[in-house]
Amino acid sequence: MRVTISRKAHFNAAHRLYRKDWSDEKNDAVFGKCNNPNFHGHNYELIVSVTGAINPETGYVMDIKDLAQLIYEEVEQPFDHKNLNLDVPEFENLNPTAENIVVVIWDKLRAKIASDKDLEVMLYETPRNFVTYRGN
Ligand code: NI
């Protein structure tokens, strides 16, 4: 019997999508508005889900307070009110698309969550655009 627990979180951040090795024309053609040289922001919403067996002693899969604290330390603190391109080392040479952001977040959380549990991260860049990563 495996149960999934989920926690929502939120951060505001700025980014710019572009490749240094492409011309301005090509960056514009591929990334459009998201290639604005002066950056732009998103209100990112996050749903982190952990699946595992219920601990018979506590009745928990994982203490959701611990999950909330982990998301705070690994995601909210380093990303909130930051410029992802300039302030977050993971994106120094990685285009901060929703796809790449969700993988970075998953990797950071995976390292801190017991290996007998499965992890899924959903990241909303806008209310209608979102990505999901499960580590495969
Ligand atoms: Ni954008």
PDB file of C-alpha atoms and ligand atoms in Angstrom:
ATOM      1  CA  MET A   1       0.000   0.000   0.000  1.00  0.00           C
ATOM      2  CA  ARG A   2       1.652   3.168  -1.200  1.00  0.00           C
ATOM      3  CA  VAL A   3       0.151   6.604  -0.662  1.00  0.00           C
ATOM      4  CA  THR A   4       1.077   9.925  -2.262  1.00  0.00           C
ATOM      5  CA  ILE A   5       1.347  13.078  -0.176  1.00  0.00           C
ATOM      6  CA  SER A   6       1.621  16.466  -1.870  1.00  0.00           C
ATOM      7  CA  ARG A   7       2.648  19.937  -0.879  1.00  0.00           C
ATOM      8  CA  LYS A   8       2.098  23.147  -2.842  1.00  0.00           C
ATOM      9  CA  ALA A   9       4.637  25.930  -2.852  1.00  0.00           C
ATOM     10  CA  HIS A  10       5.238  29.163  -4.678  1.00  0.00           C
ATOM     11  CA  PHE A  11       8.028  31.434  -5.813  1.00  0.00           C
ATOM     12  CA  ASN A  12       8.341  34.537  -7.976  1.00  0.00           C
ATOM     13  CA  ALA A  13      11.327  34.727 -10.257  1.00  0.00           C
ATOM     14  CA  ALA A  14      12.612  36.439 -13.369  1.00  0.00           C
ATOM     15  CA  HIS A  15      14.241  34.770 -16.325  1.00  0.00           C
ATOM     16  CA  ARG A  16      15.260  35.138 -19.915  1.00  0.00           C
ATOM     17  CA  LEU A  17      15.309  32.273 -22.406  1.00  0.00           C
ATOM     18  CA  TYR A  18      18.214  32.428 -24.807  1.00  0.00           C
ATOM     19  CA  ARG A  19      21.346  30.673 -25.928  1.00  0.00           C
ATOM     20  CA  LYS A  20      24.603  32.589 -25.894  1.00  0.00           C
ATOM     21  CA  ASP A  21      25.781  30.611 -28.907  1.00  0.00           C
ATOM     22  CA  TRP A  22      22.801  31.643 -31.098  1.00  0.00           C
ATOM     23  CA  SER A  23      22.268  34.917 -32.988  1.00  0.00           C
ATOM     24  CA  ASP A  24      19.700  37.457 -31.733  1.00  0.00           C
ATOM     25  CA  GLU A  25      17.492  36.532 -34.705  1.00  0.00           C
ATOM     26  CA  LYS A  26      17.510  32.842 -33.900  1.00  0.00           C
ATOM     27  CA  ASN A  27      16.891  33.468 -30.175  1.00  0.00           C
ATOM     28  CA  ASP A  28      13.948  35.704 -31.086  1.00  0.00           C
ATOM     29  CA  ALA A  29      12.535  33.155 -33.501  1.00  0.00           C
ATOM     30  CA  VAL A  30      12.714  30.272 -31.010  1.00  0.00           C
ATOM     31  CA  PHE A  31      12.014  31.976 -27.671  1.00  0.00           C
ATOM     32  CA  GLY A  32       9.858  34.974 -28.687  1.00  0.00           C
ATOM     33  CA  LYS A  33       8.717  37.140 -25.773  1.00  0.00           C
ATOM     34  CA  CYS A  34      10.681  34.990 -23.324  1.00  0.00           C
ATOM     35  CA  ASN A  35      13.902  36.214 -24.991  1.00  0.00           C
ATOM     36  CA  ASN A  36      13.292  39.806 -23.796  1.00  0.00           C
ATOM     37  CA  PRO A  37      16.845  41.014 -22.959  1.00  0.00           C
ATOM     38  CA  ASN A  38      15.588  42.838 -19.853  1.00  0.00           C
ATOM     39  CA  PHE A  39      14.087  39.669 -18.372  1.00  0.00           C
ATOM     40  CA  HIS A  40      10.486  39.083 -17.253  1.00  0.00           C
ATOM     41  CA  GLY A  41       8.871  37.399 -14.293  1.00  0.00           C
ATOM     42  CA  HIS A  42       6.592  34.493 -13.529  1.00  0.00           C
ATOM     43  CA  ASN A  43       4.601  33.446 -10.484  1.00  0.00           C
ATOM     44  CA  TYR A  44       5.732  29.857 -10.339  1.00  0.00           C
ATOM     45  CA  GLU A  45       3.561  27.326  -8.547  1.00  0.00           C
ATOM     46  CA  LEU A  46       4.946  24.004  -7.475  1.00  0.00           C
ATOM     47  CA  ILE A  47       3.332  20.719  -6.436  1.00  0.00           C
ATOM     48  CA  VAL A  48       5.746  18.246  -4.879  1.00  0.00           C
ATOM     49  CA  SER A  49       4.438  14.718  -4.412  1.00  0.00           C
ATOM     50  CA  VAL A  50       6.092  11.938  -2.412  1.00  0.00           C
ATOM     51  CA  THR A  51       4.847   8.360  -2.693  1.00  0.00           C
ATOM     52  CA  GLY A  52       5.684   5.632  -0.220  1.00  0.00           C
ATOM     53  CA  ALA A  53       4.455   3.158   2.344  1.00  0.00           C
ATOM     54  CA  ILE A  54       2.644   4.388   5.436  1.00  0.00           C
ATOM     55  CA  ASN A  55       4.892   4.107   8.471  1.00  0.00           C
ATOM     56  CA  PRO A  56       2.806   1.963  10.853  1.00  0.00           C
ATOM     57  CA  GLU A  57       4.140   3.784  13.901  1.00  0.00           C
ATOM     58  CA  THR A  58       3.399   7.359  12.797  1.00  0.00           C
ATOM     59  CA  GLY A  59       0.737   6.775  10.161  1.00  0.00           C
ATOM     60  CA  TYR A  60       2.741   9.061   7.865  1.00  0.00           C
ATOM     61  CA  VAL A  61       4.397   8.464   4.503  1.00  0.00           C
ATOM     62  CA  MET A  62       6.600  11.414   5.419  1.00  0.00           C
ATOM     63  CA  ASP A  63       6.013  14.218   7.899  1.00  0.00           C
ATOM     64  CA  ILE A  64       4.572  16.938   5.659  1.00  0.00           C
ATOM     65  CA  LYS A  65       6.210  19.587   7.877  1.00  0.00           C
ATOM     66  CA  ASP A  66       9.574  18.121   6.908  1.00  0.00           C
ATOM     67  CA  LEU A  67       8.588  18.203   3.230  1.00  0.00           C
ATOM     68  CA  ALA A  68       7.466  21.831   3.555  1.00  0.00           C
ATOM     69  CA  GLN A  69      10.754  22.758   5.231  1.00  0.00           C
ATOM     70  CA  LEU A  70      12.750  20.959   2.551  1.00  0.00           C
ATOM     71  CA  ILE A  71      10.908  22.807  -0.242  1.00  0.00           C
ATOM     72  CA  TYR A  72      11.524  26.053   1.591  1.00  0.00           C
ATOM     73  CA  GLU A  73      15.257  25.424   1.916  1.00  0.00           C
ATOM     74  CA  GLU A  74      15.892  23.911  -1.512  1.00  0.00           C
ATOM     75  CA  VAL A  75      13.488  25.903  -3.704  1.00  0.00           C
ATOM     76  CA  GLU A  76      11.800  28.913  -2.125  1.00  0.00           C
ATOM     77  CA  GLN A  77      14.848  30.359  -0.384  1.00  0.00           C
ATOM     78  CA  PRO A  78      17.243  30.037  -3.350  1.00  0.00           C
ATOM     79  CA  PHE A  79      14.709  30.934  -6.117  1.00  0.00           C
ATOM     80  CA  ASP A  80      12.123  33.353  -4.685  1.00  0.00           C
ATOM     81  CA  HIS A  81      12.536  36.963  -5.862  1.00  0.00           C
ATOM     82  CA  LYS A  82      15.640  35.969  -7.798  1.00  0.00           C
ATOM     83  CA  ASN A  83      16.746  36.352 -11.366  1.00  0.00           C
ATOM     84  CA  LEU A  84      17.196  32.709 -12.327  1.00  0.00           C
ATOM     85  CA  ASN A  85      19.780  33.466 -15.044  1.00  0.00           C
ATOM     86  CA  LEU A  86      21.933  35.729 -12.884  1.00  0.00           C
ATOM     87  CA  ASP A  87      21.355  34.686  -9.256  1.00  0.00           C
ATOM     88  CA  VAL A  88      20.960  30.908  -9.354  1.00  0.00           C
ATOM     89  CA  PRO A  89      24.182  29.018 -10.141  1.00  0.00           C
ATOM     90  CA  GLU A  90      22.352  26.027 -11.664  1.00  0.00           C
ATOM     91  CA  PHE A  91      21.203  28.265 -14.546  1.00  0.00           C
ATOM     92  CA  GLU A  92      24.494  29.955 -15.267  1.00  0.00           C
ATOM     93  CA  ASN A  93      24.861  27.743 -18.337  1.00  0.00           C
ATOM     94  CA  LEU A  94      21.395  26.164 -18.463  1.00  0.00           C
ATOM     95  CA  ASN A  95      18.434  27.835 -20.171  1.00  0.00           C
ATOM     96  CA  PRO A  96      15.810  28.380 -17.413  1.00  0.00           C
ATOM     97  CA  THR A  97      12.842  26.907 -19.256  1.00  0.00           C
ATOM     98  CA  ALA A  98      10.088  25.348 -17.151  1.00  0.00           C
ATOM     99  CA  GLU A  99      11.452  21.965 -18.245  1.00  0.00           C
ATOM    100  CA  ASN A 100      14.964  22.683 -17.008  1.00  0.00           C
ATOM    101  CA  ILE A 101      13.717  24.336 -13.802  1.00  0.00           C
ATOM    102  CA  VAL A 102      11.592  21.322 -12.858  1.00  0.00           C
ATOM    103  CA  VAL A 103      14.549  18.965 -13.374  1.00  0.00           C
ATOM    104  CA  VAL A 104      16.815  21.163 -11.226  1.00  0.00           C
ATOM    105  CA  ILE A 105      14.183  21.243  -8.460  1.00  0.00           C
ATOM    106  CA  TRP A 106      13.615  17.490  -8.651  1.00  0.00           C
ATOM    107  CA  ASP A 107      17.368  16.793  -8.405  1.00  0.00           C
ATOM    108  CA  LYS A 108      17.723  19.027  -5.346  1.00  0.00           C
ATOM    109  CA  LEU A 109      14.767  17.445  -3.542  1.00  0.00           C
ATOM    110  CA  ARG A 110      15.610  13.882  -4.583  1.00  0.00           C
ATOM    111  CA  ALA A 111      18.959  14.154  -2.830  1.00  0.00           C
ATOM    112  CA  LYS A 112      17.169  14.896   0.471  1.00  0.00           C
ATOM    113  CA  ILE A 113      14.249  12.425   0.343  1.00  0.00           C
ATOM    114  CA  ALA A 114      14.614   8.779   1.423  1.00  0.00           C
ATOM    115  CA  SER A 115      15.330   6.520  -1.530  1.00  0.00           C
ATOM    116  CA  ASP A 116      12.413   4.154  -0.745  1.00  0.00           C
ATOM    117  CA  LYS A 117      10.037   6.966  -1.732  1.00  0.00           C
ATOM    118  CA  ASP A 118       9.115   8.154  -5.225  1.00  0.00           C
ATOM    119  CA  LEU A 119       9.192  11.837  -6.073  1.00  0.00           C
ATOM    120  CA  GLU A 120       7.196  13.835  -8.618  1.00  0.00           C
ATOM    121  CA  VAL A 121       7.412  17.572  -9.180  1.00  0.00           C
ATOM    122  CA  MET A 122       4.893  19.644 -11.146  1.00  0.00           C
ATOM    123  CA  LEU A 123       5.848  23.202 -11.971  1.00  0.00           C
ATOM    124  CA  TYR A 124       3.331  25.779 -13.216  1.00  0.00           C
ATOM    125  CA  GLU A 125       4.904  28.673 -15.091  1.00  0.00           C
ATOM    126  CA  THR A 126       1.454  30.137 -15.760  1.00  0.00           C
ATOM    127  CA  PRO A 127      -1.948  28.854 -14.632  1.00  0.00           C
ATOM    128  CA  ARG A 128      -2.257  27.028 -17.976  1.00  0.00           C
ATOM    129  CA  ASN A 129       1.329  26.016 -18.721  1.00  0.00           C
ATOM    130  CA  PHE A 130       2.934  23.399 -16.523  1.00  0.00           C
ATOM    131  CA  VAL A 131       5.514  20.636 -16.655  1.00  0.00           C
ATOM    132  CA  THR A 132       6.010  17.413 -14.710  1.00  0.00           C
ATOM    133  CA  TYR A 133       9.142  15.432 -13.882  1.00  0.00           C
ATOM    134  CA  ARG A 134       9.399  12.056 -12.161  1.00  0.00           C
ATOM    135  CA  GLY A 135      13.090  11.391 -12.660  1.00  0.00           C
ATOM    136  CA  ASN A 136      12.970   9.339 -15.837  1.00  0.00           C
TER     137      ASN A 136
HETATM  138 NI    NI B   1       9.067  33.266 -19.396  1.00  0.00          NI
END
